Amino acid sequence: MYEYGNDGLSSASNYIRQVAPLTTDLDLISEKLFSLRTNGGQEYCGAVIQDAVAKLSWKDGNKNMKLVYIAGNEPFNQGPINYKEVVKNALKNDIYINTIFCGNHEEGIRTFWQDGAITGNGKYFNIDSNERVQYINTPYDDQITLQNQKINETYVSYGKKGAEKKMNQEVQDANAGSVSKANYVERSVSKSKAVYKNESWDLVDKVSEDEKAIDNIRKEELPAELQNKDKEEIKAYVAKKSAEREKIQKEISVLAKKRQAYIDAEMEKAKIKDDLGNAISSSIIELGKAKGYKVEK
């Protein structure tokens, strides 16, 4: 995640700051997003894309999907770095550039946002950044909220930052809830999926990755409730939490599908469209299929 176009940042860095590296820590991304503040400024699209391509730790391999989504509301060709050269270089590294213009569709074309996407073999989108998001509450939201509270109880912190990270999990739940109930539920659904893994601080995820993790962990790295247990007791405790989590994840998955069907029906009745969300999803799915992935039903 990068911020750019903020005059509060250094001009020597082209008003660019890497907020977070490529990461699987979704709570970290949430934390950083909610802490962002800006006062506007020059948007150097070419410069920030160049920085992302060069400095992020992109994985090699044909199966990896490497995408950049860049949003802004000023001309795409601003700044000292030629966006065409940068975007072409990204494509040579199998990194696809998708652009989101915050304004009128035709203005985005005139100010080169569409050309940036075409050059980068990506997709061009536009949004009305002043339009309020319309949230649809569903009969399944309260059930998903309850399951989210239960799933939080299955996390077993360890290590120097374990307790802090576990607390941050709940802080980010609250941040999502501060936007809307729908945001809280969407986050809850995300937390039930395989992409939400916290092996760096959660013993359940760590053991699923490394069966011998508990054998190698020091007593002082464990939460207080486990420090007086032997290795076998700890393994049994973690296995129990793992089984609980799997059960809750399945329950949330069933509820999430019913919830999405309800939202789709309500949007159809009200003639509400989530063009950007659907377009972004479609762009990811399109590349995923080309890479040999299948869409989860």
PDB file of C-alpha atoms in Angstrom:
ATOM      1  CA  MET A   1       0.000   0.000   0.000  1.00  0.00           C
ATOM      2  CA  TYR A   2       1.272   3.439  -0.975  1.00  0.00           C
ATOM      3  CA  GLU A   3       0.089   6.971  -0.437  1.00  0.00           C
ATOM      4  CA  TYR A   4       1.064   9.577  -2.973  1.00  0.00           C
ATOM      5  CA  GLY A   5      -0.062  13.043  -3.991  1.00  0.00           C
ATOM      6  CA  ASN A   6       0.241  14.362  -0.423  1.00  0.00           C
ATOM      7  CA  ASP A   7       2.175  17.642  -0.177  1.00  0.00           C
ATOM      8  CA  GLY A   8       2.949  16.750   3.423  1.00  0.00           C
ATOM      9  CA  LEU A   9       5.370  14.119   2.133  1.00  0.00           C
ATOM     10  CA  SER A  10       8.915  14.800   0.956  1.00  0.00           C
ATOM     11  CA  SER A  11       9.317  16.391  -2.472  1.00  0.00           C
ATOM     12  CA  ALA A  12      12.607  14.469  -2.784  1.00  0.00           C
ATOM     13  CA  SER A  13      10.568  11.240  -2.744  1.00  0.00           C
ATOM     14  CA  ASN A  14       8.119  12.636  -5.316  1.00  0.00           C
ATOM     15  CA  TYR A  15       5.495  12.886  -2.547  1.00  0.00           C
ATOM     16  CA  ILE A  16       5.390   9.097  -2.184  1.00  0.00           C
ATOM     17  CA  ARG A  17       5.346   6.945   0.954  1.00  0.00           C
ATOM     18  CA  GLN A  18       5.149   3.161   1.196  1.00  0.00           C
ATOM     19  CA  VAL A  19       2.544   2.600   3.909  1.00  0.00           C
ATOM     20  CA  ALA A  20       2.848  -1.196   3.975  1.00  0.00           C
ATOM     21  CA  PRO A  21       4.819  -3.767   1.977  1.00  0.00           C
ATOM     22  CA  LEU A  22       3.200  -6.700   0.192  1.00  0.00           C
ATOM     23  CA  THR A  23       1.759  -8.646   3.101  1.00  0.00           C
ATOM     24  CA  THR A  24      -0.736 -11.305   4.149  1.00  0.00           C
ATOM     25  CA  ASP A  25      -1.431  -9.341   7.360  1.00  0.00           C
ATOM     26  CA  LEU A  26      -4.893  -7.977   6.572  1.00  0.00           C
ATOM     27  CA  ASP A  27      -5.222  -6.407  10.023  1.00  0.00           C
ATOM     28  CA  LEU A  28      -2.091  -4.367   9.299  1.00  0.00           C
ATOM     29  CA  ILE A  29      -3.607  -3.140   6.023  1.00  0.00           C
ATOM     30  CA  SER A  30      -6.817  -2.193   7.829  1.00  0.00           C
ATOM     31  CA  GLU A  31      -4.858  -0.382  10.540  1.00  0.00           C
ATOM     32  CA  LYS A  32      -2.851   1.599   7.989  1.00  0.00           C
ATOM     33  CA  LEU A  33      -5.912   2.484   5.914  1.00  0.00           C
ATOM     34  CA  PHE A  34      -7.767   3.878   8.920  1.00  0.00           C
ATOM     35  CA  SER A  35      -4.735   5.937   9.975  1.00  0.00           C
ATOM     36  CA  LEU A  36      -4.230   7.646   6.596  1.00  0.00           C
ATOM     37  CA  ARG A  37      -4.725  11.431   6.397  1.00  0.00           C
ATOM     38  CA  THR A  38      -3.948  13.712   3.462  1.00  0.00           C
ATOM     39  CA  ASN A  39      -4.031  17.356   2.473  1.00  0.00           C
ATOM     40  CA  GLY A  40      -3.819  16.773  -1.273  1.00  0.00           C
ATOM     41  CA  GLY A  41      -1.029  17.628  -3.680  1.00  0.00           C
ATOM     42  CA  GLN A  42       0.679  16.679  -6.917  1.00  0.00           C
ATOM     43  CA  GLU A  43      -0.095  13.112  -8.019  1.00  0.00           C
ATOM     44  CA  TYR A  44       2.938  11.567  -9.705  1.00  0.00           C
ATOM     45  CA  CYS A  45       1.431   8.318 -10.985  1.00  0.00           C
ATOM     46  CA  GLY A  46       4.500   7.276 -12.962  1.00  0.00           C
ATOM     47  CA  ALA A  47       6.726   7.791  -9.930  1.00  0.00           C
ATOM     48  CA  VAL A  48       4.618   5.765  -7.487  1.00  0.00           C
ATOM     49  CA  ILE A  49       4.187   2.888  -9.945  1.00  0.00           C
ATOM     50  CA  GLN A  50       7.934   2.878 -10.570  1.00  0.00           C
ATOM     51  CA  ASP A  51       8.563   2.727  -6.826  1.00  0.00           C
ATOM     52  CA  ALA A  52       6.080  -0.129  -6.335  1.00  0.00           C
ATOM     53  CA  VAL A  53       7.512  -2.186  -9.196  1.00  0.00           C
ATOM     54  CA  ALA A  54      11.109  -1.715  -8.074  1.00  0.00           C
ATOM     55  CA  LYS A  55      10.840  -1.870  -4.280  1.00  0.00           C
ATOM     56  CA  LEU A  56       8.076  -4.341  -3.456  1.00  0.00           C
ATOM     57  CA  SER A  57       9.063  -7.992  -3.040  1.00  0.00           C
ATOM     58  CA  TRP A  58       7.082  -9.435  -5.930  1.00  0.00           C
ATOM     59  CA  LYS A  59       7.200 -13.222  -6.216  1.00  0.00           C
ATOM     60  CA  ASP A  60       8.336 -14.851  -9.427  1.00  0.00           C
ATOM     61  CA  GLY A  61       6.473 -17.668 -11.111  1.00  0.00           C
ATOM     62  CA  ASN A  62       3.790 -17.851 -13.764  1.00  0.00           C
ATOM     63  CA  LYS A  63       1.049 -18.746 -11.250  1.00  0.00           C
ATOM     64  CA  ASN A  64       1.466 -15.538  -9.256  1.00  0.00           C
ATOM     65  CA  MET A  65      -1.025 -12.760  -9.963  1.00  0.00           C
ATOM     66  CA  LYS A  66       0.687  -9.384  -9.766  1.00  0.00           C
ATOM     67  CA  LEU A  67      -1.655  -6.394  -9.986  1.00  0.00           C
ATOM     68  CA  VAL A  68      -1.458  -2.710  -9.176  1.00  0.00           C
ATOM     69  CA  TYR A  69      -4.597  -0.631  -8.586  1.00  0.00           C
ATOM     70  CA  ILE A  70      -3.907   3.109  -8.586  1.00  0.00           C
ATOM     71  CA  ALA A  71      -6.531   5.772  -7.878  1.00  0.00           C
ATOM     72  CA  GLY A  72      -6.442   9.546  -8.218  1.00  0.00           C
ATOM     73  CA  ASN A  73      -8.183  12.605  -9.630  1.00  0.00           C
ATOM     74  CA  GLU A  74      -5.448  14.532 -11.437  1.00  0.00           C
ATOM     75  CA  PRO A  75      -3.802  13.909 -14.837  1.00  0.00           C
ATOM     76  CA  PHE A  76      -2.030  10.554 -15.007  1.00  0.00           C
ATOM     77  CA  ASN A  77       0.998  12.073 -16.766  1.00  0.00           C
ATOM     78  CA  GLN A  78       2.004  14.450 -13.941  1.00  0.00           C
ATOM     79  CA  GLY A  79       5.494  14.405 -12.518  1.00  0.00           C
ATOM     80  CA  PRO A  80       9.062  13.797 -13.674  1.00  0.00           C
ATOM     81  CA  ILE A  81       8.658  10.073 -14.470  1.00  0.00           C
ATOM     82  CA  ASN A  82       7.226   9.008 -17.855  1.00  0.00           C
ATOM     83  CA  TYR A  83       4.280   6.773 -16.976  1.00  0.00           C
ATOM     84  CA  LYS A  84       4.367   4.935 -20.311  1.00  0.00           C
ATOM     85  CA  GLU A  85       7.928   3.703 -19.782  1.00  0.00           C
ATOM     86  CA  VAL A  86       7.204   2.709 -16.185  1.00  0.00           C
ATOM     87  CA  VAL A  87       3.986   0.863 -17.032  1.00  0.00           C
ATOM     88  CA  LYS A  88       5.664  -0.982 -19.907  1.00  0.00           C
ATOM     89  CA  ASN A  89       8.469  -2.012 -17.569  1.00  0.00           C
ATOM     90  CA  ALA A  90       5.901  -3.296 -15.062  1.00  0.00           C
ATOM     91  CA  LEU A  91       4.289  -5.389 -17.771  1.00  0.00           C
ATOM     92  CA  LYS A  92       7.679  -6.902 -18.664  1.00  0.00           C
ATOM     93  CA  ASN A  93       7.711  -8.135 -15.053  1.00  0.00           C
ATOM     94  CA  ASP A  94       4.191  -9.581 -15.443  1.00  0.00           C
ATOM     95  CA  ILE A  95       2.712  -6.794 -13.280  1.00  0.00           C
ATOM     96  CA  TYR A  96      -0.599  -5.481 -14.601  1.00  0.00           C
ATOM     97  CA  ILE A  97      -1.592  -1.842 -13.997  1.00  0.00           C
ATOM     98  CA  ASN A  98      -5.252  -1.022 -13.313  1.00  0.00           C
ATOM     99  CA  THR A  99      -6.359   2.601 -12.983  1.00  0.00           C
ATOM    100  CA  ILE A 100      -9.247   4.174 -11.069  1.00  0.00           C
ATOM    101  CA  PHE A 101     -10.061   7.783 -11.935  1.00  0.00           C
ATOM    102  CA  CYS A 102     -12.032   9.610  -9.257  1.00  0.00           C
ATOM    103  CA  GLY A 103     -14.230  11.677 -11.511  1.00  0.00           C
ATOM    104  CA  ASN A 104     -16.026  11.682 -14.851  1.00  0.00           C
ATOM    105  CA  HIS A 105     -15.340   8.735 -17.168  1.00  0.00           C
ATOM    106  CA  GLU A 106     -14.527  10.931 -20.170  1.00  0.00           C
ATOM    107  CA  GLU A 107     -12.271  13.211 -18.129  1.00  0.00           C
ATOM    108  CA  GLY A 108     -10.334  10.134 -17.024  1.00  0.00           C
ATOM    109  CA  ILE A 109      -9.811   9.258 -20.673  1.00  0.00           C
ATOM    110  CA  ARG A 110      -8.691  12.804 -21.537  1.00  0.00           C
ATOM    111  CA  THR A 111      -6.226  12.852 -18.635  1.00  0.00           C
ATOM    112  CA  PHE A 112      -4.560   9.557 -19.634  1.00  0.00           C
ATOM    113  CA  TRP A 113      -5.949   7.253 -16.912  1.00  0.00           C
ATOM    114  CA  GLN A 114      -7.405   4.955 -19.529  1.00  0.00           C
ATOM    115  CA  ASP A 115      -4.171   5.031 -21.505  1.00  0.00           C
ATOM    116  CA  GLY A 116      -2.250   4.024 -18.380  1.00  0.00           C
ATOM    117  CA  ALA A 117      -4.443   0.944 -18.044  1.00  0.00           C
ATOM    118  CA  ILE A 118      -4.299   0.089 -21.745  1.00  0.00           C
ATOM    119  CA  THR A 119      -0.500   0.398 -21.732  1.00  0.00           C
ATOM    120  CA  GLY A 120      -0.346  -1.807 -18.620  1.00  0.00           C
ATOM    121  CA  ASN A 121      -2.694  -4.449 -20.035  1.00  0.00           C
ATOM    122  CA  GLY A 122      -5.049  -3.699 -17.157  1.00  0.00           C
ATOM    123  CA  LYS A 123      -8.507  -2.195 -16.710  1.00  0.00           C
ATOM    124  CA  TYR A 124      -9.661   1.407 -16.503  1.00  0.00           C
ATOM    125  CA  PHE A 125     -12.400   2.333 -14.017  1.00  0.00           C
ATOM    126  CA  ASN A 126     -13.907   5.546 -12.739  1.00  0.00           C
ATOM    127  CA  ILE A 127     -15.881   6.426  -9.623  1.00  0.00           C
ATOM    128  CA  ASP A 128     -17.730   9.424  -8.236  1.00  0.00           C
ATOM    129  CA  SER A 129     -15.654   9.934  -5.090  1.00  0.00           C
ATOM    130  CA  ASN A 130     -18.326  12.240  -3.638  1.00  0.00           C
ATOM    131  CA  GLU A 131     -21.082   9.646  -3.863  1.00  0.00           C
ATOM    132  CA  ARG A 132     -21.910   7.927  -0.583  1.00  0.00           C
ATOM    133  CA  VAL A 133     -21.704   4.141  -0.512  1.00  0.00           C
ATOM    134  CA  GLN A 134     -25.136   2.570  -0.106  1.00  0.00           C
ATOM    135  CA  TYR A 135     -25.144  -0.194   2.508  1.00  0.00           C
ATOM    136  CA  ILE A 136     -27.741  -2.955   2.559  1.00  0.00           C
ATOM    137  CA  ASN A 137     -28.491  -4.582   5.895  1.00  0.00           C
ATOM    138  CA  THR A 138     -29.561  -8.212   5.737  1.00  0.00           C
ATOM    139  CA  PRO A 139     -31.290 -10.747   8.020  1.00  0.00           C
ATOM    140  CA  TYR A 140     -27.950 -12.586   8.306  1.00  0.00           C
ATOM    141  CA  ASP A 141     -25.825  -9.733   9.654  1.00  0.00           C
ATOM    142  CA  ASP A 142     -26.471 -10.361  13.353  1.00  0.00           C
ATOM    143  CA  GLN A 143     -25.693 -14.065  12.990  1.00  0.00           C
ATOM    144  CA  ILE A 144     -22.415 -13.312  11.198  1.00  0.00           C
ATOM    145  CA  THR A 145     -21.527 -10.734  13.862  1.00  0.00           C
ATOM    146  CA  LEU A 146     -22.043 -13.343  16.582  1.00  0.00           C
ATOM    147  CA  GLN A 147     -19.893 -15.865  14.709  1.00  0.00           C
ATOM    148  CA  ASN A 148     -17.165 -13.244  14.313  1.00  0.00           C
ATOM    149  CA  GLN A 149     -17.080 -12.718  18.065  1.00  0.00           C
ATOM    150  CA  LYS A 150     -16.746 -16.475  18.489  1.00  0.00           C
ATOM    151  CA  ILE A 151     -13.970 -16.797  15.906  1.00  0.00           C
ATOM    152  CA  ASN A 152     -11.907 -14.143  17.716  1.00  0.00           C
ATOM    153  CA  GLU A 153     -11.884 -16.430  20.746  1.00  0.00           C
ATOM    154  CA  THR A 154     -10.111 -19.147  18.732  1.00  0.00           C
ATOM    155  CA  TYR A 155      -6.957 -17.046  18.281  1.00  0.00           C
ATOM    156  CA  VAL A 156      -4.040 -18.024  20.533  1.00  0.00           C
ATOM    157  CA  SER A 157      -1.372 -15.334  20.614  1.00  0.00           C
ATOM    158  CA  TYR A 158       2.342 -16.052  20.940  1.00  0.00           C
ATOM    159  CA  GLY A 159       5.638 -14.226  20.569  1.00  0.00           C
ATOM    160  CA  LYS A 160       6.706 -10.691  21.489  1.00  0.00           C
ATOM    161  CA  LYS A 161       3.886  -9.012  19.569  1.00  0.00           C
ATOM    162  CA  GLY A 162       1.242 -11.714  19.931  1.00  0.00           C
ATOM    163  CA  ALA A 163      -0.925  -9.978  22.551  1.00  0.00           C
ATOM    164  CA  GLU A 164      -0.629  -6.655  20.711  1.00  0.00           C
ATOM    165  CA  LYS A 165      -1.633  -8.248  17.401  1.00  0.00           C
ATOM    166  CA  LYS A 166      -4.577 -10.046  18.976  1.00  0.00           C
ATOM    167  CA  MET A 167      -5.784  -6.759  20.433  1.00  0.00           C
ATOM    168  CA  ASN A 168      -5.339  -5.080  17.041  1.00  0.00           C
ATOM    169  CA  GLN A 169      -7.625  -7.709  15.505  1.00  0.00           C
ATOM    170  CA  GLU A 170     -10.476  -6.407  17.659  1.00  0.00           C
ATOM    171  CA  VAL A 171      -9.478  -2.776  17.071  1.00  0.00           C
ATOM    172  CA  GLN A 172      -9.820  -3.339  13.323  1.00  0.00           C
ATOM    173  CA  ASP A 173     -13.210  -4.977  13.861  1.00  0.00           C
ATOM    174  CA  ALA A 174     -14.249  -1.776  15.653  1.00  0.00           C
ATOM    175  CA  ASN A 175     -12.792   0.390  12.870  1.00  0.00           C
ATOM    176  CA  ALA A 176     -14.876  -1.471  10.310  1.00  0.00           C
ATOM    177  CA  GLY A 177     -17.948  -1.101  12.506  1.00  0.00           C
ATOM    178  CA  SER A 178     -17.363   2.649  12.779  1.00  0.00           C
ATOM    179  CA  VAL A 179     -18.030   2.923   9.029  1.00  0.00           C
ATOM    180  CA  SER A 180     -21.165   0.799   8.995  1.00  0.00           C
ATOM    181  CA  LYS A 181     -22.618  -2.466  10.200  1.00  0.00           C
ATOM    182  CA  ALA A 182     -22.239  -3.765   6.646  1.00  0.00           C
ATOM    183  CA  ASN A 183     -18.488  -3.039   6.727  1.00  0.00           C
ATOM    184  CA  TYR A 184     -18.168  -4.941   9.998  1.00  0.00           C
ATOM    185  CA  VAL A 185     -19.964  -7.923   8.491  1.00  0.00           C
ATOM    186  CA  GLU A 186     -17.857  -7.798   5.321  1.00  0.00           C
ATOM    187  CA  ARG A 187     -14.720  -7.894   7.447  1.00  0.00           C
ATOM    188  CA  SER A 188     -16.146 -10.803   9.430  1.00  0.00           C
ATOM    189  CA  VAL A 189     -16.721 -12.718   6.209  1.00  0.00           C
ATOM    190  CA  SER A 190     -13.162 -11.969   5.066  1.00  0.00           C
ATOM    191  CA  LYS A 191     -11.805 -13.278   8.365  1.00  0.00           C
ATOM    192  CA  SER A 192     -13.524 -16.619   7.732  1.00  0.00           C
ATOM    193  CA  LYS A 193     -11.616 -17.202   4.494  1.00  0.00           C
ATOM    194  CA  ALA A 194      -8.285 -18.919   3.908  1.00  0.00           C
ATOM    195  CA  VAL A 195      -6.655 -15.621   2.909  1.00  0.00           C
ATOM    196  CA  TYR A 196      -6.923 -14.392   6.518  1.00  0.00           C
ATOM    197  CA  LYS A 197      -3.895 -16.057   8.113  1.00  0.00           C
ATOM    198  CA  ASN A 198      -1.912 -14.849  11.090  1.00  0.00           C
ATOM    199  CA  GLU A 199       0.868 -17.397  11.539  1.00  0.00           C
ATOM    200  CA  SER A 200       3.219 -14.656  12.778  1.00  0.00           C
ATOM    201  CA  TRP A 201       1.267 -14.289  16.037  1.00  0.00           C
ATOM    202  CA  ASP A 202      -1.483 -16.948  16.199  1.00  0.00           C
ATOM    203  CA  LEU A 203      -0.537 -20.485  17.278  1.00  0.00           C
ATOM    204  CA  VAL A 204      -3.457 -22.088  15.445  1.00  0.00           C
ATOM    205  CA  ASP A 205      -2.341 -20.717  12.086  1.00  0.00           C
ATOM    206  CA  LYS A 206       1.316 -21.340  12.943  1.00  0.00           C
ATOM    207  CA  VAL A 207       0.707 -25.027  13.708  1.00  0.00           C
ATOM    208  CA  SER A 208      -1.317 -25.461  10.510  1.00  0.00           C
ATOM    209  CA  GLU A 209       1.805 -24.255   8.673  1.00  0.00           C
ATOM    210  CA  ASP A 210       4.379 -26.056  10.864  1.00  0.00           C
ATOM    211  CA  GLU A 211       3.295 -29.095  12.896  1.00  0.00           C
ATOM    212  CA  LYS A 212       6.416 -28.863  15.078  1.00  0.00           C
ATOM    213  CA  ALA A 213       5.927 -25.202  15.978  1.00  0.00           C
ATOM    214  CA  ILE A 214       4.876 -25.929  19.561  1.00  0.00           C
ATOM    215  CA  ASP A 215       7.963 -28.082  20.156  1.00  0.00           C
ATOM    216  CA  ASN A 216      10.152 -25.119  19.287  1.00  0.00           C
ATOM    217  CA  ILE A 217       8.338 -22.376  21.176  1.00  0.00           C
ATOM    218  CA  ARG A 218       9.638 -20.975  24.470  1.00  0.00           C
ATOM    219  CA  LYS A 219       7.454 -20.759  27.568  1.00  0.00           C
ATOM    220  CA  GLU A 220       7.779 -16.976  27.777  1.00  0.00           C
ATOM    221  CA  GLU A 221       6.449 -16.634  24.219  1.00  0.00           C
ATOM    222  CA  LEU A 222       3.124 -18.203  25.207  1.00  0.00           C
ATOM    223  CA  PRO A 223       0.062 -16.406  26.610  1.00  0.00           C
ATOM    224  CA  ALA A 224      -0.284 -16.586  30.398  1.00  0.00           C
ATOM    225  CA  GLU A 225      -3.003 -19.269  30.298  1.00  0.00           C
ATOM    226  CA  LEU A 226      -0.647 -21.697  28.531  1.00  0.00           C
ATOM    227  CA  GLN A 227       2.637 -21.058  30.328  1.00  0.00           C
ATOM    228  CA  ASN A 228       1.979 -23.681  33.026  1.00  0.00           C
ATOM    229  CA  LYS A 229       0.906 -26.395  30.576  1.00  0.00           C
ATOM    230  CA  ASP A 230       3.168 -29.045  29.095  1.00  0.00           C
ATOM    231  CA  LYS A 231       3.706 -29.495  25.353  1.00  0.00           C
ATOM    232  CA  GLU A 232       1.010 -32.145  24.964  1.00  0.00           C
ATOM    233  CA  GLU A 233      -1.560 -30.028  26.795  1.00  0.00           C
ATOM    234  CA  ILE A 234      -0.711 -27.050  24.601  1.00  0.00           C
ATOM    235  CA  LYS A 235      -1.054 -29.159  21.450  1.00  0.00           C
ATOM    236  CA  ALA A 236      -4.457 -30.399  22.615  1.00  0.00           C
ATOM    237  CA  TYR A 237      -5.563 -26.848  23.409  1.00  0.00           C
ATOM    238  CA  VAL A 238      -4.479 -25.554  19.996  1.00  0.00           C
ATOM    239  CA  ALA A 239      -6.116 -28.517  18.218  1.00  0.00           C
ATOM    240  CA  LYS A 240      -9.383 -27.745  20.037  1.00  0.00           C
ATOM    241  CA  LYS A 241      -9.243 -24.091  18.995  1.00  0.00           C
ATOM    242  CA  SER A 242      -8.447 -25.125  15.425  1.00  0.00           C
ATOM    243  CA  ALA A 243     -11.512 -27.393  15.276  1.00  0.00           C
ATOM    244  CA  GLU A 244     -13.691 -24.628  16.721  1.00  0.00           C
ATOM    245  CA  ARG A 245     -12.420 -22.155  14.150  1.00  0.00           C
ATOM    246  CA  GLU A 246     -13.002 -24.509  11.240  1.00  0.00           C
ATOM    247  CA  LYS A 247     -16.591 -25.063  12.370  1.00  0.00           C
ATOM    248  CA  ILE A 248     -17.231 -21.316  12.704  1.00  0.00           C
ATOM    249  CA  GLN A 249     -15.642 -20.616   9.314  1.00  0.00           C
ATOM    250  CA  LYS A 250     -18.006 -23.070   7.660  1.00  0.00           C
ATOM    251  CA  GLU A 251     -21.004 -21.507   9.400  1.00  0.00           C
ATOM    252  CA  ILE A 252     -19.965 -18.012   8.296  1.00  0.00           C
ATOM    253  CA  SER A 253     -19.439 -19.269   4.738  1.00  0.00           C
ATOM    254  CA  VAL A 254     -23.010 -20.567   4.566  1.00  0.00           C
ATOM    255  CA  LEU A 255     -24.406 -17.341   6.036  1.00  0.00           C
ATOM    256  CA  ALA A 256     -22.236 -15.208   3.723  1.00  0.00           C
ATOM    257  CA  LYS A 257     -23.656 -16.869   0.608  1.00  0.00           C
ATOM    258  CA  LYS A 258     -27.210 -16.271   1.826  1.00  0.00           C
ATOM    259  CA  ARG A 259     -26.301 -12.690   2.682  1.00  0.00           C
ATOM    260  CA  GLN A 260     -24.814 -12.007  -0.746  1.00  0.00           C
ATOM    261  CA  ALA A 261     -27.874 -13.484  -2.473  1.00  0.00           C
ATOM    262  CA  TYR A 262     -30.092 -11.171  -0.394  1.00  0.00           C
ATOM    263  CA  ILE A 263     -27.927  -8.130  -1.259  1.00  0.00           C
ATOM    264  CA  ASP A 264     -27.955  -8.992  -4.969  1.00  0.00           C
ATOM    265  CA  ALA A 265     -31.753  -9.280  -4.936  1.00  0.00           C
ATOM    266  CA  GLU A 266     -32.205  -5.988  -3.057  1.00  0.00           C
ATOM    267  CA  MET A 267     -29.810  -4.168  -5.389  1.00  0.00           C
ATOM    268  CA  GLU A 268     -31.701  -5.521  -8.371  1.00  0.00           C
ATOM    269  CA  LYS A 269     -35.042  -4.334  -6.952  1.00  0.00           C
ATOM    270  CA  ALA A 270     -33.668  -0.882  -6.087  1.00  0.00           C
ATOM    271  CA  LYS A 271     -31.722  -0.599  -9.354  1.00  0.00           C
ATOM    272  CA  ILE A 272     -28.523  -0.030  -7.356  1.00  0.00           C
ATOM    273  CA  LYS A 273     -25.275  -0.929  -9.101  1.00  0.00           C
ATOM    274  CA  ASP A 274     -21.853  -1.567  -7.621  1.00  0.00           C
ATOM    275  CA  ASP A 275     -20.113  -1.032 -10.938  1.00  0.00           C
ATOM    276  CA  LEU A 276     -16.633  -0.459  -9.492  1.00  0.00           C
ATOM    277  CA  GLY A 277     -16.739  -3.415  -7.117  1.00  0.00           C
ATOM    278  CA  ASN A 278     -17.982  -5.734  -9.810  1.00  0.00           C
ATOM    279  CA  ALA A 279     -15.482  -4.379 -12.328  1.00  0.00           C
ATOM    280  CA  ILE A 280     -12.526  -4.862  -9.985  1.00  0.00           C
ATOM    281  CA  SER A 281     -13.689  -8.371  -9.101  1.00  0.00           C
ATOM    282  CA  SER A 282     -14.064  -9.156 -12.791  1.00  0.00           C
ATOM    283  CA  SER A 283     -10.555  -7.885 -13.554  1.00  0.00           C
ATOM    284  CA  ILE A 284      -9.094 -10.131 -10.839  1.00  0.00           C
ATOM    285  CA  ILE A 285     -11.156 -13.138 -11.952  1.00  0.00           C
ATOM    286  CA  GLU A 286     -10.191 -12.618 -15.588  1.00  0.00           C
ATOM    287  CA  LEU A 287      -6.470 -12.698 -14.798  1.00  0.00           C
ATOM    288  CA  GLY A 288      -6.978 -15.547 -12.335  1.00  0.00           C
ATOM    289  CA  LYS A 289      -8.581 -17.706 -15.006  1.00  0.00           C
ATOM    290  CA  ALA A 290      -5.722 -16.912 -17.372  1.00  0.00           C
ATOM    291  CA  LYS A 291      -3.335 -18.099 -14.638  1.00  0.00           C
ATOM    292  CA  GLY A 292      -5.265 -21.335 -14.208  1.00  0.00           C
ATOM    293  CA  TYR A 293      -7.250 -20.500 -11.080  1.00  0.00           C
ATOM    294  CA  LYS A 294     -10.887 -21.436 -10.514  1.00  0.00           C
ATOM    295  CA  VAL A 295     -13.521 -19.119  -9.056  1.00  0.00           C
ATOM    296  CA  GLU A 296     -14.813 -20.110  -5.626  1.00  0.00           C
ATOM    297  CA  LYS A 297     -18.581 -20.564  -5.696  1.00  0.00           C
TER     298      LYS A 297
END
